[in-house]
Amino acid sequence: MASALLELTGVSKSFGGVQALRDVDFTLLAGEIHGLAGENGAGKSTLMKIIAGAHGADEGQMKINGQPVRFRSSRDALAAGIGMVHQELSVAPELSVAENVFLGAQPVNRLGIVAWRDMARAAAEQLKNLGLDIDPRARLGDFPIGVQQLVELSRVLFSGARIIILDEPTSALSPPEIERLFSVLSKVKASGRSIVFISHFLDDILKISDEITIFRNGRKVATTPVTAAIDKAWIIERMIGLGREELEESYLGEIRLDSRPEAPVVLATKGLTLAPAYREVSFEARAGEVLGVYGFMGCGQLELARTLFGRLRADHGVMEIAGRPMTLANTTAGKRAGIAYVAESRRAMLFSEEPVFKNVSIAILERLSRWLLKPDRERVIAQAQVKSLDIRPPHIEARLGGLSGGNQQKVALAKWLTHPPRILLLAEPTRGMDVGAKEDVVKIVRALRDQGIAVIVFSTEPETVLSLADRVLVMRKGEIAHEFASEAISKDRLLAAA
Amino acid sequence: MDTQGANASPPARTFRLGDFLRDQLRNIAPFITLLFLVIFFSLASPSFATLDNLENILQQVSVTAIIAVGLTFVILTAEIDLSVAAVANATAIVLTFFTLQPDYVNIANLPMAGPIAIILTLFACCGLGLITAFGVTRIGIPSFIMTLAMMQIGAGISAVLVRGQIAYSVPSLILTLGSKSIGGVPWIIIVAAIFLLVAHLVLTYTRFGRYVYMVGGNREAAEYSGVNVRFIVGAVMVISAMCSGVAGMLGVAYFGSAQQNEFDTFLLDAIAAVVVGGTSLFGGRGGIGNTIVGLFVLGVLNNGLDYVKIDSFLKILIRGVILLIALIVNIYAERLRTARTAGKGA
């Protein structure tokens, strides 16, 4: 039996009243790969940030090789041999491969000058050990993302890390790249180091991990060695919980999707591609239907949404609105084509220094007049929207930045509703909202759908998609992987498809 | 239903002096500065606070005012135009190029009738503005760098056309507007006042003006609201070039001659007027009202320093210090606001 390299006992952490971790024990053995699974917000990232020194725990103890440790920063953690590779790589694409391997720790000669030749040689050797035979003097940005990731991994290894935390390492990788990553990880493991592997991709976790820990709502619900009896369904069951303590219990059961294949197609895409975000996306959205697009973070859905509004330009592929091919030069063209877009971040949608009424009217000013503003009309319209969406406080002159998140989200919706669009694109419409505000948004979206608007909801949260959609597309790594229409759907089936 | 919303409402209703002052810092500070300067110079010199001198001050800031009008649009969208003085200079010299010069002036000359010369000159400076707009919005060169290049191009046009000489003649219309008076009021003051008034009306009462503020306030949100951000940014660059061009043409008449580097001090003066007045360098806040106060601060300072015994070389340093203080206040005003937003917002 291998010895425990890292041991955490009774760790708890809360952020402003929200309990992110409750009394969690976690043990990492020397020379093992330990997979972590759990939904967004289940606590796995918080735990890893505590281990990597980015957060301090409220309670609990951490031991490395039996010695109690306490980190004040990620520098402390790195000094103790803990390194992390984030989903968003922190490489310098303009620098050479070798410089990236040695970033922040370039070898220097006696005069304090960087020893370029030594550096290149050491980097090449280091990378070869990982099975990567590339020119260390080449610009890193010219290599595919999988190579960049391995270079970052080798930097963490080279800095002397014995424990390596990988956050969503496979989300941007193609199958052969995943194979290569896994063979590298096996080599790292064989050298006696330990790896924590966090991922939404359960097949990947099952394939590479020796042991799996599953989180739910800030608690550790299971730790088990990976055996033949452990499969994807087993993990999903524990991730979403069979008990009834969860808030959104209704989504644990089956939901009947009610798509409307007879309704007219308002928006259609054929082979839409924007490398590297998404590829060959073809789908149809119908009038009076809410189409959900679900996928993990980074699966390309947000880029797709922005392309549909004219904010990004696709490399190739066709987009048709009401049967007519359209190329949107900018968001103004998108708006003119009858498309409305509510971005995933309220900061990107709203003018926090301006009063509510100006935020409501900004998207429809050209409909009110050609040249001169009509502030009275703006106020009347804003007042009507504030009333119908129950925005609080109901003052149209109030500075938007003073409103709560849920009310700001309603304002972001309100600006498109005075002249309802043909197509409404909603990115993460209920992110970070309390239950009441979520229900309000669901009601508003249903009402818009019933007016005949084609609504498309883009989300990484299964609950959001399940509560709103009549039909669901699942995106995985830039491609549409599955479609659920007119059938029973449940959270576990949705997760299994992604 | 939403308790957070209910909590957020009281500050909107009750008046709090602290919050008000913090919000209005950018508007109040320039005004206090102006008041302080006027009182100081009035006490220092009895001939400062006279009606004659007020006219002096107004006349002295008129050219700066016309340039600052265009620059106000640019800074409101969170861009910058460093080419204003060079474009003014180039336009001034293009105007003299199209006007018949006296025999003893040995420069390139292509005489036209006055109105045609004026129209061609306006086209020329509009062209410079369009080039800047193209570079910033289509090619994506940051306005700071693009207008730096345009500054050099403007200086180059000036240099090539006058070749170190001085030109004197301008069309009679420009001569009148730049150097004559009507009923004792110099035309140039009236022109500057009209520019300020029209710009204020455009910014306050037109759709375009609202877009200018919104693009400056949150460019991303403007884009996601279907506002054509590129068009707005391009338009303000052209407006800025046109204002600079008019200021340059009138400047020739006002100064009585056109030569290279004649307008060099106007770049700093115009930026200073806008920023000292309290228009946010981050865009979206401020306006022509602020610019007017800024112009007065600058005008009173430049003029008043002549009334007190002070080393004329020291004046340059004093202006630099005043500008620095205004920048500090500008940044702090922004920080206080955002701190308040962060404290209360989402």
PDB file of N, CA and C in Angstrom, chain A residues 30-114:
ATOM      1  N   ALA A  30       0.821   8.547  -2.811  1.00  0.00           N
ATOM      2  CA  ALA A  30       1.966   8.781  -3.678  1.00  0.00           C
ATOM      3  C   ALA A  30       1.823   7.918  -4.928  1.00  0.00           C
ATOM      4  N   GLY A  31       2.101   8.482  -6.079  1.00  0.00           N
ATOM      5  CA  GLY A  31       2.071   7.733  -7.323  1.00  0.00           C
ATOM      6  C   GLY A  31       0.680   7.301  -7.760  1.00  0.00           C
ATOM      7  N   GLU A  32      -0.320   8.109  -7.496  1.00  0.00           N
ATOM      8  CA  GLU A  32      -1.650   7.761  -8.001  1.00  0.00           C
ATOM      9  C   GLU A  32      -2.237   8.918  -8.802  1.00  0.00           C
ATOM     10  N   ILE A  33      -3.178   8.574  -9.658  1.00  0.00           N
ATOM     11  CA  ILE A  33      -3.956   9.591 -10.354  1.00  0.00           C
ATOM     12  C   ILE A  33      -5.356   9.548  -9.761  1.00  0.00           C
ATOM     13  N   HIS A  34      -5.765  10.696  -9.213  1.00  0.00           N
ATOM     14  CA  HIS A  34      -7.017  10.742  -8.470  1.00  0.00           C
ATOM     15  C   HIS A  34      -8.000  11.640  -9.220  1.00  0.00           C
ATOM     16  N   GLY A  35      -9.090  11.073  -9.697  1.00  0.00           N
ATOM     17  CA  GLY A  35     -10.077  11.843 -10.442  1.00  0.00           C
ATOM     18  C   GLY A  35     -11.085  12.509  -9.520  1.00  0.00           C
ATOM     19  N   LEU A  36     -11.458  13.765  -9.875  1.00  0.00           N
ATOM     20  CA  LEU A  36     -12.499  14.462  -9.111  1.00  0.00           C
ATOM     21  C   LEU A  36     -13.666  14.751 -10.030  1.00  0.00           C
ATOM     22  N   ALA A  37     -14.864  14.363  -9.587  1.00  0.00           N
ATOM     23  CA  ALA A  37     -16.056  14.638 -10.384  1.00  0.00           C
ATOM     24  C   ALA A  37     -17.067  15.376  -9.524  1.00  0.00           C
ATOM     25  N   GLY A  38     -17.917  16.138 -10.173  1.00  0.00           N
ATOM     26  CA  GLY A  38     -18.957  16.894  -9.472  1.00  0.00           C
ATOM     27  C   GLY A  38     -19.458  17.983 -10.389  1.00  0.00           C
ATOM     28  N   GLU A  39     -20.674  18.477 -10.109  1.00  0.00           N
ATOM     29  CA  GLU A  39     -21.232  19.514 -10.949  1.00  0.00           C
ATOM     30  C   GLU A  39     -20.534  20.847 -10.685  1.00  0.00           C
ATOM     31  N   ASN A  40     -20.871  21.854 -11.501  1.00  0.00           N
ATOM     32  CA  ASN A  40     -20.377  23.202 -11.230  1.00  0.00           C
ATOM     33  C   ASN A  40     -20.816  23.604  -9.831  1.00  0.00           C
ATOM     34  N   GLY A  41     -19.875  24.100  -9.045  1.00  0.00           N
ATOM     35  CA  GLY A  41     -20.238  24.567  -7.713  1.00  0.00           C
ATOM     36  C   GLY A  41     -20.344  23.482  -6.678  1.00  0.00           C
ATOM     37  N   ALA A  42     -19.945  22.252  -7.017  1.00  0.00           N
ATOM     38  CA  ALA A  42     -20.036  21.163  -6.042  1.00  0.00           C
ATOM     39  C   ALA A  42     -18.923  21.230  -5.000  1.00  0.00           C
ATOM     40  N   GLY A  43     -17.863  21.970  -5.301  1.00  0.00           N
ATOM     41  CA  GLY A  43     -16.805  22.153  -4.317  1.00  0.00           C
ATOM     42  C   GLY A  43     -15.445  21.627  -4.739  1.00  0.00           C
ATOM     43  N   LYS A  44     -15.366  20.956  -5.888  1.00  0.00           N
ATOM     44  CA  LYS A  44     -14.075  20.382  -6.267  1.00  0.00           C
ATOM     45  C   LYS A  44     -13.023  21.446  -6.561  1.00  0.00           C
ATOM     46  N   SER A  45     -13.448  22.524  -7.235  1.00  0.00           N
ATOM     47  CA  SER A  45     -12.475  23.579  -7.526  1.00  0.00           C
ATOM     48  C   SER A  45     -12.031  24.298  -6.260  1.00  0.00           C
ATOM     49  N   THR A  46     -12.981  24.518  -5.354  1.00  0.00           N
ATOM     50  CA  THR A  46     -12.633  25.183  -4.093  1.00  0.00           C
ATOM     51  C   THR A  46     -11.606  24.359  -3.333  1.00  0.00           C
ATOM     52  N   LEU A  47     -11.821  23.054  -3.286  1.00  0.00           N
ATOM     53  CA  LEU A  47     -10.883  22.186  -2.560  1.00  0.00           C
ATOM     54  C   LEU A  47      -9.490  22.278  -3.192  1.00  0.00           C
ATOM     55  N   MET A  48      -9.440  22.252  -4.530  1.00  0.00           N
ATOM     56  CA  MET A  48      -8.142  22.293  -5.195  1.00  0.00           C
ATOM     57  C   MET A  48      -7.457  23.633  -4.981  1.00  0.00           C
ATOM     58  N   LYS A  49      -8.262  24.706  -4.934  1.00  0.00           N
ATOM     59  CA  LYS A  49      -7.663  26.019  -4.699  1.00  0.00           C
ATOM     60  C   LYS A  49      -7.105  26.109  -3.287  1.00  0.00           C
ATOM     61  N   ILE A  50      -7.733  25.432  -2.350  1.00  0.00           N
ATOM     62  CA  ILE A  50      -7.192  25.404  -0.985  1.00  0.00           C
ATOM     63  C   ILE A  50      -5.870  24.632  -0.993  1.00  0.00           C
ATOM     64  N   ILE A  51      -5.858  23.489  -1.677  1.00  0.00           N
ATOM     65  CA  ILE A  51      -4.625  22.693  -1.732  1.00  0.00           C
ATOM     66  C   ILE A  51      -3.512  23.476  -2.420  1.00  0.00           C
ATOM     67  N   ALA A  52      -3.865  24.231  -3.474  1.00  0.00           N
ATOM     68  CA  ALA A  52      -2.839  24.957  -4.227  1.00  0.00           C
ATOM     69  C   ALA A  52      -2.524  26.319  -3.616  1.00  0.00           C
ATOM     70  N   GLY A  53      -3.118  26.614  -2.473  1.00  0.00           N
ATOM     71  CA  GLY A  53      -2.750  27.836  -1.754  1.00  0.00           C
ATOM     72  C   GLY A  53      -3.460  29.097  -2.197  1.00  0.00           C
ATOM     73  N   ALA A  54      -4.416  28.984  -3.136  1.00  0.00           N
ATOM     74  CA  ALA A  54      -5.106  30.187  -3.610  1.00  0.00           C
ATOM     75  C   ALA A  54      -6.170  30.650  -2.610  1.00  0.00           C
ATOM     76  N   HIS A  55      -6.756  29.722  -1.868  1.00  0.00           N
ATOM     77  CA  HIS A  55      -7.706  30.062  -0.804  1.00  0.00           C
ATOM     78  C   HIS A  55      -7.184  29.484   0.504  1.00  0.00           C
ATOM     79  N   GLY A  56      -7.532  30.110   1.609  1.00  0.00           N
ATOM     80  CA  GLY A  56      -7.278  29.514   2.913  1.00  0.00           C
ATOM     81  C   GLY A  56      -8.540  28.811   3.376  1.00  0.00           C
ATOM     82  N   ALA A  57      -8.408  27.669   4.059  1.00  0.00           N
ATOM     83  CA  ALA A  57      -9.586  26.964   4.565  1.00  0.00           C
ATOM     84  C   ALA A  57     -10.077  27.645   5.839  1.00  0.00           C
ATOM     85  N   ASP A  58     -11.409  27.622   6.070  1.00  0.00           N
ATOM     86  CA  ASP A  58     -11.951  28.155   7.324  1.00  0.00           C
ATOM     87  C   ASP A  58     -11.626  27.205   8.473  1.00  0.00           C
ATOM     88  N   GLU A  59     -11.779  25.913   8.186  1.00  0.00           N
ATOM     89  CA  GLU A  59     -11.517  24.895   9.200  1.00  0.00           C
ATOM     90  C   GLU A  59     -10.781  23.734   8.553  1.00  0.00           C
ATOM     91  N   GLY A  60     -10.210  22.882   9.389  1.00  0.00           N
ATOM     92  CA  GLY A  60      -9.606  21.663   8.863  1.00  0.00           C
ATOM     93  C   GLY A  60      -8.099  21.735   8.814  1.00  0.00           C
ATOM     94  N   GLN A  61      -7.507  20.584   8.458  1.00  0.00           N
ATOM     95  CA  GLN A  61      -6.068  20.431   8.521  1.00  0.00           C
ATOM     96  C   GLN A  61      -5.534  19.842   7.236  1.00  0.00           C
ATOM     97  N   MET A  62      -4.323  20.230   6.892  1.00  0.00           N
ATOM     98  CA  MET A  62      -3.701  19.668   5.708  1.00  0.00           C
ATOM     99  C   MET A  62      -2.316  19.156   6.097  1.00  0.00           C
ATOM    100  N   LYS A  63      -1.988  17.957   5.624  1.00  0.00           N
ATOM    101  CA  LYS A  63      -0.673  17.386   5.921  1.00  0.00           C
ATOM    102  C   LYS A  63      -0.026  16.926   4.629  1.00  0.00           C
ATOM    103  N   ILE A  64       1.258  17.199   4.498  1.00  0.00           N
ATOM    104  CA  ILE A  64       2.031  16.635   3.389  1.00  0.00           C
ATOM    105  C   ILE A  64       3.071  15.723   3.997  1.00  0.00           C
ATOM    106  N   ASN A  65       3.078  14.462   3.545  1.00  0.00           N
ATOM    107  CA  ASN A  65       3.978  13.458   4.137  1.00  0.00           C
ATOM    108  C   ASN A  65       3.857  13.435   5.652  1.00  0.00           C
ATOM    109  N   GLY A  66       2.646  13.615   6.150  1.00  0.00           N
ATOM    110  CA  GLY A  66       2.437  13.552   7.584  1.00  0.00           C
ATOM    111  C   GLY A  66       2.757  14.831   8.326  1.00  0.00           C
ATOM    112  N   GLN A  67       3.354  15.821   7.634  1.00  0.00           N
ATOM    113  CA  GLN A  67       3.693  17.081   8.303  1.00  0.00           C
ATOM    114  C   GLN A  67       2.571  18.090   8.085  1.00  0.00           C
ATOM    115  N   PRO A  68       2.027  18.704   9.154  1.00  0.00           N
ATOM    116  CA  PRO A  68       0.986  19.720   8.962  1.00  0.00           C
ATOM    117  C   PRO A  68       1.563  20.922   8.197  1.00  0.00           C
ATOM    118  N   VAL A  69       0.797  21.410   7.246  1.00  0.00           N
ATOM    119  CA  VAL A  69       1.238  22.599   6.490  1.00  0.00           C
ATOM    120  C   VAL A  69       0.095  23.607   6.438  1.00  0.00           C
ATOM    121  N   ARG A  70       0.471  24.836   6.219  1.00  0.00           N
ATOM    122  CA  ARG A  70      -0.535  25.882   6.046  1.00  0.00           C
ATOM    123  C   ARG A  70       0.010  26.850   4.992  1.00  0.00           C
ATOM    124  N   PHE A  71      -0.709  27.024   3.857  1.00  0.00           N
ATOM    125  CA  PHE A  71      -0.210  27.883   2.788  1.00  0.00           C
ATOM    126  C   PHE A  71      -0.855  29.249   2.864  1.00  0.00           C
ATOM    127  N   ARG A  72      -0.048  30.259   2.656  1.00  0.00           N
ATOM    128  CA  ARG A  72      -0.599  31.609   2.595  1.00  0.00           C
ATOM    129  C   ARG A  72      -0.743  32.078   1.156  1.00  0.00           C
ATOM    130  N   SER A  73      -0.073  31.422   0.229  1.00  0.00           N
ATOM    131  CA  SER A  73      -0.167  31.823  -1.181  1.00  0.00           C
ATOM    132  C   SER A  73       0.146  30.625  -2.056  1.00  0.00           C
ATOM    133  N   SER A  74      -0.105  30.780  -3.359  1.00  0.00           N
ATOM    134  CA  SER A  74       0.205  29.665  -4.263  1.00  0.00           C
ATOM    135  C   SER A  74       1.714  29.473  -4.351  1.00  0.00           C
ATOM    136  N   ARG A  75       2.483  30.520  -4.023  1.00  0.00           N
ATOM    137  CA  ARG A  75       3.941  30.384  -3.988  1.00  0.00           C
ATOM    138  C   ARG A  75       4.358  29.397  -2.894  1.00  0.00           C
ATOM    139  N   ASP A  76       3.688  29.540  -1.721  1.00  0.00           N
ATOM    140  CA  ASP A  76       3.951  28.602  -0.623  1.00  0.00           C
ATOM    141  C   ASP A  76       3.688  27.172  -1.079  1.00  0.00           C
ATOM    142  N   ALA A  77       2.541  27.010  -1.754  1.00  0.00           N
ATOM    143  CA  ALA A  77       2.130  25.673  -2.177  1.00  0.00           C
ATOM    144  C   ALA A  77       3.135  25.095  -3.170  1.00  0.00           C
ATOM    145  N   LEU A  78       3.589  25.937  -4.090  1.00  0.00           N
ATOM    146  CA  LEU A  78       4.554  25.474  -5.077  1.00  0.00           C
ATOM    147  C   LEU A  78       5.867  25.078  -4.403  1.00  0.00           C
ATOM    148  N   ALA A  79       6.253  25.870  -3.397  1.00  0.00           N
ATOM    149  CA  ALA A  79       7.486  25.549  -2.671  1.00  0.00           C
ATOM    150  C   ALA A  79       7.351  24.201  -1.970  1.00  0.00           C
ATOM    151  N   ALA A  80       6.132  23.864  -1.556  1.00  0.00           N
ATOM    152  CA  ALA A  80       5.905  22.585  -0.899  1.00  0.00           C
ATOM    153  C   ALA A  80       5.678  21.463  -1.916  1.00  0.00           C
ATOM    154  N   GLY A  81       5.774  21.790  -3.211  1.00  0.00           N
ATOM    155  CA  GLY A  81       5.686  20.759  -4.230  1.00  0.00           C
ATOM    156  C   GLY A  81       4.303  20.546  -4.812  1.00  0.00           C
ATOM    157  N   ILE A  82       3.440  21.575  -4.747  1.00  0.00           N
ATOM    158  CA  ILE A  82       2.109  21.435  -5.330  1.00  0.00           C
ATOM    159  C   ILE A  82       1.961  22.416  -6.481  1.00  0.00           C
ATOM    160  N   GLY A  83       1.709  21.914  -7.678  1.00  0.00           N
ATOM    161  CA  GLY A  83       1.557  22.766  -8.849  1.00  0.00           C
ATOM    162  C   GLY A  83       0.211  22.539  -9.507  1.00  0.00           C
ATOM    163  N   MET A  84      -0.302  23.585 -10.172  1.00  0.00           N
ATOM    164  CA  MET A  84      -1.628  23.454 -10.779  1.00  0.00           C
ATOM    165  C   MET A  84      -1.566  23.903 -12.241  1.00  0.00           C
ATOM    166  N   VAL A  85      -2.247  23.174 -13.107  1.00  0.00           N
ATOM    167  CA  VAL A  85      -2.406  23.585 -14.500  1.00  0.00           C
ATOM    168  C   VAL A  85      -3.876  23.901 -14.708  1.00  0.00           C
ATOM    169  N   HIS A  86      -4.154  25.177 -14.981  1.00  0.00           N
ATOM    170  CA  HIS A  86      -5.552  25.593 -15.089  1.00  0.00           C
ATOM    171  C   HIS A  86      -6.112  25.323 -16.472  1.00  0.00           C
ATOM    172  N   GLN A  87      -7.437  25.326 -16.542  1.00  0.00           N
ATOM    173  CA  GLN A  87      -8.110  25.122 -17.832  1.00  0.00           C
ATOM    174  C   GLN A  87      -7.694  26.205 -18.822  1.00  0.00           C
ATOM    175  N   GLU A  88      -7.653  27.456 -18.333  1.00  0.00           N
ATOM    176  CA  GLU A  88      -7.137  28.541 -19.153  1.00  0.00           C
ATOM    177  C   GLU A  88      -5.630  28.510 -18.982  1.00  0.00           C
ATOM    178  N   LEU A  89      -4.908  28.063 -20.003  1.00  0.00           N
ATOM    179  CA  LEU A  89      -3.471  27.902 -19.876  1.00  0.00           C
ATOM    180  C   LEU A  89      -2.795  29.237 -19.613  1.00  0.00           C
ATOM    181  N   SER A  90      -1.747  29.207 -18.800  1.00  0.00           N
ATOM    182  CA  SER A  90      -1.001  30.442 -18.556  1.00  0.00           C
ATOM    183  C   SER A  90       0.359  30.368 -19.223  1.00  0.00           C
ATOM    184  N   VAL A  91       0.344  30.077 -20.517  1.00  0.00           N
ATOM    185  CA  VAL A  91       1.592  30.057 -21.276  1.00  0.00           C
ATOM    186  C   VAL A  91       1.771  31.405 -21.971  1.00  0.00           C
ATOM    187  N   ALA A  92       2.985  31.677 -22.411  1.00  0.00           N
ATOM    188  CA  ALA A  92       3.264  32.891 -23.176  1.00  0.00           C
ATOM    189  C   ALA A  92       3.473  32.478 -24.622  1.00  0.00           C
ATOM    190  N   PRO A  93       2.426  32.560 -25.448  1.00  0.00           N
ATOM    191  CA  PRO A  93       2.500  32.006 -26.807  1.00  0.00           C
ATOM    192  C   PRO A  93       3.561  32.674 -27.674  1.00  0.00           C
ATOM    193  N   GLU A  94       3.945  33.915 -27.365  1.00  0.00           N
ATOM    194  CA  GLU A  94       4.928  34.612 -28.194  1.00  0.00           C
ATOM    195  C   GLU A  94       6.361  34.165 -27.885  1.00  0.00           C
ATOM    196  N   LEU A  95       6.553  33.513 -26.741  1.00  0.00           N
ATOM    197  CA  LEU A  95       7.902  33.088 -26.376  1.00  0.00           C
ATOM    198  C   LEU A  95       8.175  31.685 -26.915  1.00  0.00           C
ATOM    199  N   SER A  96       9.424  31.277 -26.854  1.00  0.00           N
ATOM    200  CA  SER A  96       9.788  29.962 -27.375  1.00  0.00           C
ATOM    201  C   SER A  96       9.339  28.876 -26.401  1.00  0.00           C
ATOM    202  N   VAL A  97       9.361  27.657 -26.895  1.00  0.00           N
ATOM    203  CA  VAL A  97       9.002  26.510 -26.064  1.00  0.00           C
ATOM    204  C   VAL A  97       9.892  26.464 -24.825  1.00  0.00           C
ATOM    205  N   ALA A  98      11.211  26.621 -25.049  1.00  0.00           N
ATOM    206  CA  ALA A  98      12.153  26.531 -23.936  1.00  0.00           C
ATOM    207  C   ALA A  98      11.878  27.620 -22.899  1.00  0.00           C
ATOM    208  N   GLU A  99      11.644  28.830 -23.369  1.00  0.00           N
ATOM    209  CA  GLU A  99      11.367  29.924 -22.435  1.00  0.00           C
ATOM    210  C   GLU A  99      10.122  29.643 -21.615  1.00  0.00           C
ATOM    211  N   ASN A 100       9.150  28.979 -22.239  1.00  0.00           N
ATOM    212  CA  ASN A 100       7.937  28.650 -21.513  1.00  0.00           C
ATOM    213  C   ASN A 100       8.172  27.581 -20.455  1.00  0.00           C
ATOM    214  N   VAL A 101       9.017  26.624 -20.797  1.00  0.00           N
ATOM    215  CA  VAL A 101       9.321  25.581 -19.820  1.00  0.00           C
ATOM    216  C   VAL A 101       9.991  26.198 -18.594  1.00  0.00           C
ATOM    217  N   PHE A 102      10.826  27.213 -18.847  1.00  0.00           N
ATOM    218  CA  PHE A 102      11.593  27.803 -17.747  1.00  0.00           C
ATOM    219  C   PHE A 102      11.028  29.145 -17.294  1.00  0.00           C
ATOM    220  N   LEU A 103       9.796  29.444 -17.676  1.00  0.00           N
ATOM    221  CA  LEU A 103       9.217  30.759 -17.384  1.00  0.00           C
ATOM    222  C   LEU A 103       9.393  31.114 -15.903  1.00  0.00           C
ATOM    223  N   GLY A 104      10.003  32.253 -15.657  1.00  0.00           N
ATOM    224  CA  GLY A 104      10.187  32.714 -14.281  1.00  0.00           C
ATOM    225  C   GLY A 104      11.381  32.085 -13.602  1.00  0.00           C
ATOM    226  N   ALA A 105      12.074  31.141 -14.270  1.00  0.00           N
ATOM    227  CA  ALA A 105      13.215  30.490 -13.626  1.00  0.00           C
ATOM    228  C   ALA A 105      14.282  30.179 -14.659  1.00  0.00           C
ATOM    229  N   GLN A 106      14.545  31.131 -15.560  1.00  0.00           N
ATOM    230  CA  GLN A 106      15.553  30.876 -16.599  1.00  0.00           C
ATOM    231  C   GLN A 106      16.915  30.643 -15.959  1.00  0.00           C
ATOM    232  N   PRO A 107      17.639  29.642 -16.471  1.00  0.00           N
ATOM    233  CA  PRO A 107      18.993  29.433 -15.964  1.00  0.00           C
ATOM    234  C   PRO A 107      19.884  30.577 -16.454  1.00  0.00           C
ATOM    235  N   VAL A 108      20.760  31.074 -15.577  1.00  0.00           N
ATOM    236  CA  VAL A 108      21.637  32.160 -15.986  1.00  0.00           C
ATOM    237  C   VAL A 108      23.090  31.749 -15.745  1.00  0.00           C
ATOM    238  N   ASN A 109      23.991  32.385 -16.465  1.00  0.00           N
ATOM    239  CA  ASN A 109      25.403  32.124 -16.232  1.00  0.00           C
ATOM    240  C   ASN A 109      25.917  33.048 -15.120  1.00  0.00           C
ATOM    241  N   ARG A 110      27.223  33.063 -14.919  1.00  0.00           N
ATOM    242  CA  ARG A 110      27.770  33.821 -13.794  1.00  0.00           C
ATOM    243  C   ARG A 110      27.519  35.317 -13.925  1.00  0.00           C
ATOM    244  N   LEU A 111      27.371  35.795 -15.158  1.00  0.00           N
ATOM    245  CA  LEU A 111      27.181  37.228 -15.363  1.00  0.00           C
ATOM    246  C   LEU A 111      25.705  37.636 -15.246  1.00  0.00           C
ATOM    247  N   GLY A 112      24.843  36.655 -14.960  1.00  0.00           N
ATOM    248  CA  GLY A 112      23.426  36.970 -14.852  1.00  0.00           C
ATOM    249  C   GLY A 112      22.733  37.025 -16.201  1.00  0.00           C
ATOM    250  N   ILE A 113      23.408  36.506 -17.228  1.00  0.00           N
ATOM    251  CA  ILE A 113      22.801  36.497 -18.559  1.00  0.00           C
ATOM    252  C   ILE A 113      22.165  35.134 -18.787  1.00  0.00           C
ATOM    253  N   VAL A 114      20.987  35.142 -19.432  1.00  0.00           N
ATOM    254  CA  VAL A 114      20.283  33.883 -19.655  1.00  0.00           C
ATOM    255  C   VAL A 114      21.144  32.929 -20.489  1.00  0.00           C
TER     256      VAL A 114
END
